[in-house]
Amino acid sequence: MKKNNIQKSLVALTTALFLMSAMPGDEPITKNGKETIVNTTTIAEDVKGYIGTTPLKIYIVNNKIDHIEALPNQETPKYFLKVKKQMLDKWNGMTVNKAVKADVDGVTGATYSSDCLKQTVKRGLEYYKKHK
């Protein structure tokens, strides 16, 4: 009986943690001094990679991309790590307008994750332009 209760508790805890991680946690746009941070968790929740979404935080300073941070996701870690290493810094230093139009190369063997990442960046930057 105790084992069953522990299992139920673990399932409930896991479900609660998942739901909390699926919630934005941050507003879509937050400001920290001169830095604006765009959280794409809710902005691009319909953009799917191989398994699911690839939420990001896009850090913008003086209308230029400072850096992009990948948030937890369900993509295959081995492939998404390649995408993060080879793609995330490609937008660094670009103005928002240039970055929205940029044709960044994807990662061979991780096409779905690459395409999702590109669409998520674009969606986040378009949201920024409308709501900054």
mmCIF file of C-alpha atoms in Angstrom, residues 77-131:
data_model
loop_
_atom_site.group_PDB
_atom_site.id
_atom_site.type_symbol
_atom_site.label_atom_id
_atom_site.label_comp_id
_atom_site.label_asym_id
_atom_site.label_seq_id
_atom_site.Cartn_x
_atom_site.Cartn_y
_atom_site.Cartn_z
ATOM 1 C CA PRO A 77 19.303 15.961 -26.373
ATOM 2 C CA LYS A 78 22.047 14.650 -28.688
ATOM 3 C CA TYR A 79 20.651 16.492 -31.694
ATOM 4 C CA PHE A 80 19.477 19.602 -29.911
ATOM 5 C CA LEU A 81 22.928 20.072 -28.387
ATOM 6 C CA LYS A 82 24.334 20.264 -31.931
ATOM 7 C CA VAL A 83 21.658 22.808 -32.847
ATOM 8 C CA LYS A 84 22.446 24.931 -29.775
ATOM 9 C CA LYS A 85 26.192 24.846 -30.410
ATOM 10 C CA GLN A 86 26.001 25.561 -34.126
ATOM 11 C CA MET A 87 23.065 27.944 -34.369
ATOM 12 C CA LEU A 88 22.273 30.022 -31.286
ATOM 13 C CA ASP A 89 25.140 32.482 -31.675
ATOM 14 C CA LYS A 90 24.445 33.089 -35.386
ATOM 15 C CA TRP A 91 22.045 35.932 -34.511
ATOM 16 C CA ASN A 92 24.357 37.607 -31.967
ATOM 17 C CA GLY A 93 25.098 41.225 -32.855
ATOM 18 C CA MET A 94 22.386 41.451 -35.528
ATOM 19 C CA THR A 95 19.793 44.175 -35.346
ATOM 20 C CA VAL A 96 16.305 42.866 -34.719
ATOM 21 C CA ASN A 97 15.205 43.766 -38.267
ATOM 22 C CA LYS A 98 18.185 41.992 -39.827
ATOM 23 C CA ALA A 99 17.768 38.959 -37.540
ATOM 24 C CA VAL A 100 14.086 38.548 -38.488
ATOM 25 C CA LYS A 101 15.117 38.306 -42.153
ATOM 26 C CA ALA A 102 18.313 36.290 -41.615
ATOM 27 C CA ASP A 103 18.611 32.970 -43.420
ATOM 28 C CA VAL A 104 20.566 30.990 -40.827
ATOM 29 C CA ASP A 105 21.773 27.561 -41.915
ATOM 30 C CA GLY A 106 20.330 24.617 -40.029
ATOM 31 C CA VAL A 107 22.202 21.612 -38.690
ATOM 32 C CA THR A 108 22.470 18.525 -40.880
ATOM 33 C CA GLY A 109 20.744 15.599 -39.208
ATOM 34 C CA ALA A 110 18.674 17.881 -36.960
ATOM 35 C CA THR A 111 16.420 19.481 -39.549
ATOM 36 C CA TYR A 112 13.222 19.584 -37.483
ATOM 37 C CA SER A 113 14.921 21.074 -34.435
ATOM 38 C CA SER A 114 16.824 23.560 -36.614
ATOM 39 C CA ASP A 115 13.687 24.696 -38.423
ATOM 40 C CA CYS A 116 11.797 24.993 -35.153
ATOM 41 C CA LEU A 117 14.584 27.069 -33.629
ATOM 42 C CA LYS A 118 14.658 29.436 -36.622
ATOM 43 C CA GLN A 119 10.878 29.869 -36.552
ATOM 44 C CA THR A 120 10.915 30.414 -32.781
ATOM 45 C CA VAL A 121 13.597 33.120 -33.048
ATOM 46 C CA LYS A 122 11.664 34.840 -35.815
ATOM 47 C CA ARG A 123 8.393 34.639 -33.877
ATOM 48 C CA GLY A 124 10.047 36.043 -30.735
ATOM 49 C CA LEU A 125 11.628 38.929 -32.634
ATOM 50 C CA GLU A 126 8.388 39.786 -34.420
ATOM 51 C CA TYR A 127 6.651 39.846 -31.048
ATOM 52 C CA TYR A 128 9.372 42.128 -29.718
ATOM 53 C CA LYS A 129 8.930 44.545 -32.628
ATOM 54 C CA LYS A 130 5.195 44.806 -31.942
ATOM 55 C CA HIS A 131 5.389 45.036 -28.125
#
